[in-house]
Coordinates of N, CA and C in Angstrom, one line a residue:
X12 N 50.5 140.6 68.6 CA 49.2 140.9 68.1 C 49.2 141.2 66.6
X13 N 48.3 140.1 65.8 CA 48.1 140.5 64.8 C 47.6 142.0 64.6
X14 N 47.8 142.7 63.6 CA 47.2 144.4 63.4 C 46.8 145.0 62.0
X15 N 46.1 146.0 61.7 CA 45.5 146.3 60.6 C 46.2 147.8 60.1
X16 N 46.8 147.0 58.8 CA 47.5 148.1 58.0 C 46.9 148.8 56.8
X17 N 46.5 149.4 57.0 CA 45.8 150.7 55.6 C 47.5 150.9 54.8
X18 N 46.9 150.8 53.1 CA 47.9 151.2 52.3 C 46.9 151.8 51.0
X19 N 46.9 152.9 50.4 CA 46.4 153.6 49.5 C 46.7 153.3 48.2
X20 N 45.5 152.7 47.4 CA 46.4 152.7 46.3 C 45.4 153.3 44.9
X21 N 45.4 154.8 45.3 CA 44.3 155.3 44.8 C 44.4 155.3 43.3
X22 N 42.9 155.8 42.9 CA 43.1 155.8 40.9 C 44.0 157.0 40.3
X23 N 44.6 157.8 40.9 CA 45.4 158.8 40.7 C 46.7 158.3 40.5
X24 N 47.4 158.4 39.4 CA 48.6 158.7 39.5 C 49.4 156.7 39.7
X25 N 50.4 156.4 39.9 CA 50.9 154.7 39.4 C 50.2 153.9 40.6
X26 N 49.5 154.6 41.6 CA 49.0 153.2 42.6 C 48.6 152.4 42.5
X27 N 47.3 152.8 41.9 CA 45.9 152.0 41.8 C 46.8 151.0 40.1
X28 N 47.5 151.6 39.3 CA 48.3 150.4 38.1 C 49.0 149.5 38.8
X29 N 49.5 150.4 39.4 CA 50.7 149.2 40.4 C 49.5 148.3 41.2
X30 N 49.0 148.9 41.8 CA 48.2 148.0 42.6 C 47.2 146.5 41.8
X31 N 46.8 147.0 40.3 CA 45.7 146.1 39.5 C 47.4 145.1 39.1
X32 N 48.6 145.5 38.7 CA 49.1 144.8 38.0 C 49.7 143.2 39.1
X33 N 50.1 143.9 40.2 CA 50.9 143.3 41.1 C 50.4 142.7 42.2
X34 N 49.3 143.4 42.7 CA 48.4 143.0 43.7 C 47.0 141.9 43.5
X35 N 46.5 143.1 42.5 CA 45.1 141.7 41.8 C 44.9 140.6 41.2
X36 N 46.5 140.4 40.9 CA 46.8 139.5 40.3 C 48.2 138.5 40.7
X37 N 47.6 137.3 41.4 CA 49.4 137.5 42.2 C 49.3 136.3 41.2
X38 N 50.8 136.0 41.9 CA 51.7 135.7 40.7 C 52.5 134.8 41.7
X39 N 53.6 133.7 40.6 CA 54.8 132.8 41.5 C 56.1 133.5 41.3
X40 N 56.5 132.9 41.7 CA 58.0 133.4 41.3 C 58.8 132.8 39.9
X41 N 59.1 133.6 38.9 CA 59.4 133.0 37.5 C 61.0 132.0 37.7
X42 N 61.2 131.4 37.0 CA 62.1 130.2 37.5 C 63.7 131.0 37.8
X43 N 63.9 132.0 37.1 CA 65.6 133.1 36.9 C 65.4 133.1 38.4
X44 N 64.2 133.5 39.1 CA 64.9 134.4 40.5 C 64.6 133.5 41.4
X45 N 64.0 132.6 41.6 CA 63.9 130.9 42.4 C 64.6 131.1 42.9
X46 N 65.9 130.9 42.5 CA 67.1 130.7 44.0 C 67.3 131.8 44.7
X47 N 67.2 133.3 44.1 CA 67.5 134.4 44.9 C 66.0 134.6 46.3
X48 N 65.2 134.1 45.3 CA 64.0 134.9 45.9 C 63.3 133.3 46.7
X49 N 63.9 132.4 47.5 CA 63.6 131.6 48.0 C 62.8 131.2 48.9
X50 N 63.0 132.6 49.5 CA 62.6 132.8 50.7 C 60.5 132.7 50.3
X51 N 60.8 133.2 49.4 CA 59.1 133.1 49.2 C 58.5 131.8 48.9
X52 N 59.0 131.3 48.2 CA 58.5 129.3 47.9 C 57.9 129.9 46.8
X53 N 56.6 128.6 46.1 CA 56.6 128.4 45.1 C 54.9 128.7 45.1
X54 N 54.4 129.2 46.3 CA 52.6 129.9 46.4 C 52.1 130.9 45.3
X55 N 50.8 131.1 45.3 CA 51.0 132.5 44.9 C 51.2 133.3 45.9
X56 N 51.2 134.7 45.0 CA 51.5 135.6 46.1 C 51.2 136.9 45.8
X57 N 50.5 138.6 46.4 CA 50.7 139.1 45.6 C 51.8 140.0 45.9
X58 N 51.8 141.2 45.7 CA 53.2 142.0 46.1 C 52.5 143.5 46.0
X59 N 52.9 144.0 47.1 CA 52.5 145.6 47.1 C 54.6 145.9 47.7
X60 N 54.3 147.4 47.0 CA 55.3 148.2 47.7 C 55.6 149.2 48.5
X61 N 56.5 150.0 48.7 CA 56.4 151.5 49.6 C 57.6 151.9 49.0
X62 N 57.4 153.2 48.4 CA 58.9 154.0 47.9 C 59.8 154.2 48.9
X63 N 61.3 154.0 48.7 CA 62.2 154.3 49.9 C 62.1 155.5 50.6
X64 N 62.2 155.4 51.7 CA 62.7 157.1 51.8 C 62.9 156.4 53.6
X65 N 63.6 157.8 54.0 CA 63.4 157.3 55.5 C 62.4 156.8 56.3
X66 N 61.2 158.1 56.3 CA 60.1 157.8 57.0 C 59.4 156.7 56.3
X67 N 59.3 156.3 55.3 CA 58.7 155.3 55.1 C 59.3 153.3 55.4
X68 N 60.6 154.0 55.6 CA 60.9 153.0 56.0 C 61.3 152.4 57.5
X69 N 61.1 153.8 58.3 CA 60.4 153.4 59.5 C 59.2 152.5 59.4
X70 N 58.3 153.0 59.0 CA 56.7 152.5 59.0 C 56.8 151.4 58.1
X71 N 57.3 150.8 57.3 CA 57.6 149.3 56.3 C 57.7 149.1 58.0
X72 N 59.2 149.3 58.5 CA 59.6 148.2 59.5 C 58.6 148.1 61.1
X73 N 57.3 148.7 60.6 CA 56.4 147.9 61.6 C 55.3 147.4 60.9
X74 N 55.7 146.5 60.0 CA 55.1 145.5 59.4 C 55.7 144.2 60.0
X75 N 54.5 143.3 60.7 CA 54.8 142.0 61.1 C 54.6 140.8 59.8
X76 N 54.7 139.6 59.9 CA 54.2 138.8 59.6 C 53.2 138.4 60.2
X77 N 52.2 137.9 59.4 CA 50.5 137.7 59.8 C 50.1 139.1 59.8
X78 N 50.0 140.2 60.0 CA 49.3 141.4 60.2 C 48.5 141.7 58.6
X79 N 47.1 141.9 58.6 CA 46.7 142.1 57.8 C 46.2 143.6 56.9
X80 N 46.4 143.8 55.2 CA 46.8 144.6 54.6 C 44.9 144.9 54.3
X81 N 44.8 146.3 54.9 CA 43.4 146.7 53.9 C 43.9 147.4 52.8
X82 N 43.5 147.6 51.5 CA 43.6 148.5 50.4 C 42.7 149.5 50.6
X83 N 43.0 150.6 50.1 CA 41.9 151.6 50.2 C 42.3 152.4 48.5
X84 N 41.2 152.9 48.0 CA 40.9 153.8 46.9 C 40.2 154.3 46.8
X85 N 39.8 155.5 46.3 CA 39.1 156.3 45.9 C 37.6 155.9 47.1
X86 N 38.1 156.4 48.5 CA 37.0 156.3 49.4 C 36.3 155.3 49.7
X87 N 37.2 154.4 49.3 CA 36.4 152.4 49.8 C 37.4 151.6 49.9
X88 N 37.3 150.7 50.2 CA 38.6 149.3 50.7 C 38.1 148.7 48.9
X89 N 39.2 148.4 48.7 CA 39.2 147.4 47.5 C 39.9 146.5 47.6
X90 N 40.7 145.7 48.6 CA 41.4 144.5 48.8 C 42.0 144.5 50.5
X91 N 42.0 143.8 50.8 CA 42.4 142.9 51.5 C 43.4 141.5 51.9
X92 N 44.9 141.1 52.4 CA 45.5 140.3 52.6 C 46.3 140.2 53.9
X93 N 46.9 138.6 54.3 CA 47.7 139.2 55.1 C 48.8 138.7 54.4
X94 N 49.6 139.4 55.4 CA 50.9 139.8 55.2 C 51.9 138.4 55.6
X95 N 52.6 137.6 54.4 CA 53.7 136.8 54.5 C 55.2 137.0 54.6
X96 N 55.7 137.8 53.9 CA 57.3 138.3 54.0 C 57.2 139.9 53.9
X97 N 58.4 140.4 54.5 CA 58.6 142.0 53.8 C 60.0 141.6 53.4
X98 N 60.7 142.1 52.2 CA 61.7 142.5 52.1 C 62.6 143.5 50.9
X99 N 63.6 144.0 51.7 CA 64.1 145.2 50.9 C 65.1 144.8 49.7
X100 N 64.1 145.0 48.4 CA 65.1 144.6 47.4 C 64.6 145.1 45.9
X101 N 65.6 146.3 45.4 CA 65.5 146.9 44.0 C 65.6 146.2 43.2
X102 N 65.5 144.7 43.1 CA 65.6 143.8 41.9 C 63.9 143.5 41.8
X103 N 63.2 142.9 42.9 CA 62.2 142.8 43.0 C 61.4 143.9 42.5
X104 N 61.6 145.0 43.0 CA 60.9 146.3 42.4 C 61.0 146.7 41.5
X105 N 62.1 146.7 40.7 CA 62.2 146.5 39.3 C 60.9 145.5 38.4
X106 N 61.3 144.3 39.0 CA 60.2 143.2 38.3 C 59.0 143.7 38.5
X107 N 58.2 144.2 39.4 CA 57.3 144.4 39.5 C 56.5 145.6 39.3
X108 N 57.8 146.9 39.7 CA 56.8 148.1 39.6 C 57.6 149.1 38.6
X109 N 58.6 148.2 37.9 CA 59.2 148.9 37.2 C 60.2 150.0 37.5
X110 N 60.4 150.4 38.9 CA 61.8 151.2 39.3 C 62.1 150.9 40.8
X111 N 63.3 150.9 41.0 CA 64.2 150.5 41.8 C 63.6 151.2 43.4
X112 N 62.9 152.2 42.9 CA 63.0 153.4 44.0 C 61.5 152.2 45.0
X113 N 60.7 151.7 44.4 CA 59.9 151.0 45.0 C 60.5 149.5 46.1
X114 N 61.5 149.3 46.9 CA 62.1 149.0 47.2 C 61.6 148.1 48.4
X115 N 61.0 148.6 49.0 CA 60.3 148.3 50.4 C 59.1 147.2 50.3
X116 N 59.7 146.3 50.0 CA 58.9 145.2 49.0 C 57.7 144.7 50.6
X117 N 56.4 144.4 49.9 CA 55.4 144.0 51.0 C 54.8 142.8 50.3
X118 N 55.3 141.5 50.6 CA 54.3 140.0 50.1 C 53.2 139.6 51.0
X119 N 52.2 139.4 49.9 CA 50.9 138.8 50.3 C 50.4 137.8 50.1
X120 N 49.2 137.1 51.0 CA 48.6 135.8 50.7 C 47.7 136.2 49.7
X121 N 46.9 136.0 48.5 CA 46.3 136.8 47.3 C 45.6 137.4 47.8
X122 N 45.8 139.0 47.3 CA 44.3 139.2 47.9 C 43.7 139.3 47.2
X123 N 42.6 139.2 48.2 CA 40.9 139.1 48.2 C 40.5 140.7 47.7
X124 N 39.5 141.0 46.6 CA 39.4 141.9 46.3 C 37.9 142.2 46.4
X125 N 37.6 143.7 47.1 CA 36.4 144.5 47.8 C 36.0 145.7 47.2
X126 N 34.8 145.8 47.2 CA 34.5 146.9 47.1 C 33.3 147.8 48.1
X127 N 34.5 148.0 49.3 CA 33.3 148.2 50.3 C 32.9 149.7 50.6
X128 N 32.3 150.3 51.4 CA 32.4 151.1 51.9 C 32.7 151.5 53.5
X129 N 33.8 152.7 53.7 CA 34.7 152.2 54.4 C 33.9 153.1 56.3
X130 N 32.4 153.6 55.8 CA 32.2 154.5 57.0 C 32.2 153.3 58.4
X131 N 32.0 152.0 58.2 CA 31.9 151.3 59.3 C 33.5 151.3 60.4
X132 N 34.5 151.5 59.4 CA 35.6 151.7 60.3 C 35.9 152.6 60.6
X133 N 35.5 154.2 59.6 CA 35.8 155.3 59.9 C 35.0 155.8 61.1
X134 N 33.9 155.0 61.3 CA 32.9 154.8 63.0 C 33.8 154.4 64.1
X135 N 34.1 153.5 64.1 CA 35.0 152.9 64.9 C 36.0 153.2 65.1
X136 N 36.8 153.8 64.4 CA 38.1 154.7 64.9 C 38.1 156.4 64.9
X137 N 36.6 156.7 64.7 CA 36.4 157.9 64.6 C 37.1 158.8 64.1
X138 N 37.1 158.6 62.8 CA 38.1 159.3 62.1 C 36.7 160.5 61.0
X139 N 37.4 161.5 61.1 CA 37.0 162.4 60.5 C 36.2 162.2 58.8
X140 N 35.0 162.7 58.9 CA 34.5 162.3 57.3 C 35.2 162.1 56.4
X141 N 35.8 163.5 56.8 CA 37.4 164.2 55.3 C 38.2 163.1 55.3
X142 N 38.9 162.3 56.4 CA 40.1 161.8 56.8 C 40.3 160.4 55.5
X143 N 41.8 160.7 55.2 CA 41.9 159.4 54.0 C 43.2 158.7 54.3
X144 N 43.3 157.2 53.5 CA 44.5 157.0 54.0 C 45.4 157.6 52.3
X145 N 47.2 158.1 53.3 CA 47.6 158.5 52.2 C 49.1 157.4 52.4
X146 N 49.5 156.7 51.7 CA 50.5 155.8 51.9 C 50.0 154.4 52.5
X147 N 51.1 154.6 53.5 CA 50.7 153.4 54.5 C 50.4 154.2 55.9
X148 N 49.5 153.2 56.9 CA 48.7 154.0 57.9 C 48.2 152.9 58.6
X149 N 49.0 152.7 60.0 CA 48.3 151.8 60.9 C 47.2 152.7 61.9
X150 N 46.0 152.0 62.2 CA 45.1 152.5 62.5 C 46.0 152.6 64.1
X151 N 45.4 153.6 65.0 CA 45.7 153.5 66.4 C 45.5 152.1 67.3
X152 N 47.0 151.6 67.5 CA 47.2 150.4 68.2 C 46.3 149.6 69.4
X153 N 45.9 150.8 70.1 CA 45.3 150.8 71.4 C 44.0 150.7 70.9
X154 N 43.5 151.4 70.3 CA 41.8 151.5 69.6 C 41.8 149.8 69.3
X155 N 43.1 149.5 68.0 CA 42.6 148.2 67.3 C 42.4 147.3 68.1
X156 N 43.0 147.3 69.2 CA 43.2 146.1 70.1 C 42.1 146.2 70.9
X157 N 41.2 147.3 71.0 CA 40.0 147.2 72.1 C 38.5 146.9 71.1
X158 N 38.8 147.1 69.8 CA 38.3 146.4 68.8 C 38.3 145.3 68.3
X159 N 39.3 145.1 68.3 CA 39.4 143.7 67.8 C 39.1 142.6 68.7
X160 N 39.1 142.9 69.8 CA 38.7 142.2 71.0 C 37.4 141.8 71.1
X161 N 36.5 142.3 70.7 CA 35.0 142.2 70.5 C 35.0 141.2 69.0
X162 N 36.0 140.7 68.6 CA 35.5 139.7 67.2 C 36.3 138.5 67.8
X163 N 36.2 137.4 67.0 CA 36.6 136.2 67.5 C 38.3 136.6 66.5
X164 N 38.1 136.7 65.0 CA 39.1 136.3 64.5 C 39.1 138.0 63.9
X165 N 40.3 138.7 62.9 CA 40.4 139.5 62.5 C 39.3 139.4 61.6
X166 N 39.2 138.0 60.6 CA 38.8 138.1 59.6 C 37.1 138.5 60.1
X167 N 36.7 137.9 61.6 CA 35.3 138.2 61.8 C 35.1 140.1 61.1
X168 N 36.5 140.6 62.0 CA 36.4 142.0 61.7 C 36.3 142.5 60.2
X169 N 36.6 142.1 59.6 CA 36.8 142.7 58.3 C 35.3 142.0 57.7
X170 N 34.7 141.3 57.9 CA 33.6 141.0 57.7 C 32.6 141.7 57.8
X171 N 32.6 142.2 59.2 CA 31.6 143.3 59.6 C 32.1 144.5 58.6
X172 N 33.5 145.0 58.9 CA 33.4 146.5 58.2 C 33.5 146.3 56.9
X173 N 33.7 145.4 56.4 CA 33.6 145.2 54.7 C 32.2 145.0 54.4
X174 N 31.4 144.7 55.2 CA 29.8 144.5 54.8 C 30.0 143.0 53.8
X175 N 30.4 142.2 54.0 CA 30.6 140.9 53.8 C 29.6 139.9 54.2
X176 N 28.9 139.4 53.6 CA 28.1 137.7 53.4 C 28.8 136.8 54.4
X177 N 29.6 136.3 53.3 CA 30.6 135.4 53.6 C 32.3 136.0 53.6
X178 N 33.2 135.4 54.2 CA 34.3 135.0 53.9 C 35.4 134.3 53.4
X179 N 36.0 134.3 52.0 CA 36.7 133.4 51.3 C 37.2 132.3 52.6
X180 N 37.4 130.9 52.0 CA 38.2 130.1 53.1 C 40.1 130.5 52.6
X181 N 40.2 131.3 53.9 CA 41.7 131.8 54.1 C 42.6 130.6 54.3
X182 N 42.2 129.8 54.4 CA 43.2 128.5 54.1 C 43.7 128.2 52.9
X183 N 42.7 128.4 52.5 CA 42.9 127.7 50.8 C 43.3 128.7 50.1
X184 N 43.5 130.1 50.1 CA 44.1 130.6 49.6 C 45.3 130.9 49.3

């Protein structure tokens, strides 16, 4: 089952930089790391991270392929992707976020950038007015799945709670 991953990348402090520099802006892979970094091909892509540490790298390693990435800041979703590779590598983090310690590398199909308001999901998972995402934070498994079940595709989902028109064509991205 695809599944929905909250990651914070609030205006406080290197998230929300990390987040405009690496994420809002994706990028290919520059030709030096082509052969190391193969694995990714020649797409764009964008790249978010998670600092090492143990617990967090529990929670990296329930990150699937295809499971899709909400952003959250400052009390609204500001992006959206899904999820193509994860992998653990201080060279990449370096490139990207400027220190090693950001390791827990998370690749994306570009995202799509929002500015929604987020009470429609905090309805539906009944989460507390106060309640924020701090890190990374998969919403309750069992909830998503009895949710998600009521939309045809994820993206229907994110549609509704992003208060969305339309939908970019995720193909062509």
């Amino acid at each position: 089952m695809e599944k929905l991953i909250c990651f914070s990348a609030s205006s406080f402090g290197k998230a929300y930089a990390n987040f405009m520099r690496a994420v809002a802006k994706p990028s290919r892979i520059n030709e030096q790391h082509q052969k190391e970094w193969d694995f990714i091909g020649s797409e764009l892509y964008s790249v978010w991270a998670m600092k090492y540490s143990k617990k967090n790298n529990l929670l990296w390693n329930k990150i699937n392929i295809g499971d899709m990435a909400l952003f959250y800041g400052d009390r609204k979703f500001i992006g959206y992707g899904r999820i193509k590779f994860t992998v653990q590598n201080e060279r990449i983090a370096k490139e990207y976020f400027h220190d090693p310690i950001y390791s827990l590398i998370i690749g994306l199909e570009p995202v799509v950038l929002v500015e929604s308001n987020r009470e429609k999901m905090w309805q539906l998972f009944r989460y507390a007015a106060g309640a924020r995402v701090q890190g990374m934070m998969i919403p309750n498994l069992q909830k998503q799945q009895r949710i998600l079940s009521n939309y045809e595709t994820i993206f229907d989902f994110l549609k509704y709670i992003l208060d969305l028109d339309e939908m970019p064509d995720h193909e062509a991205l």
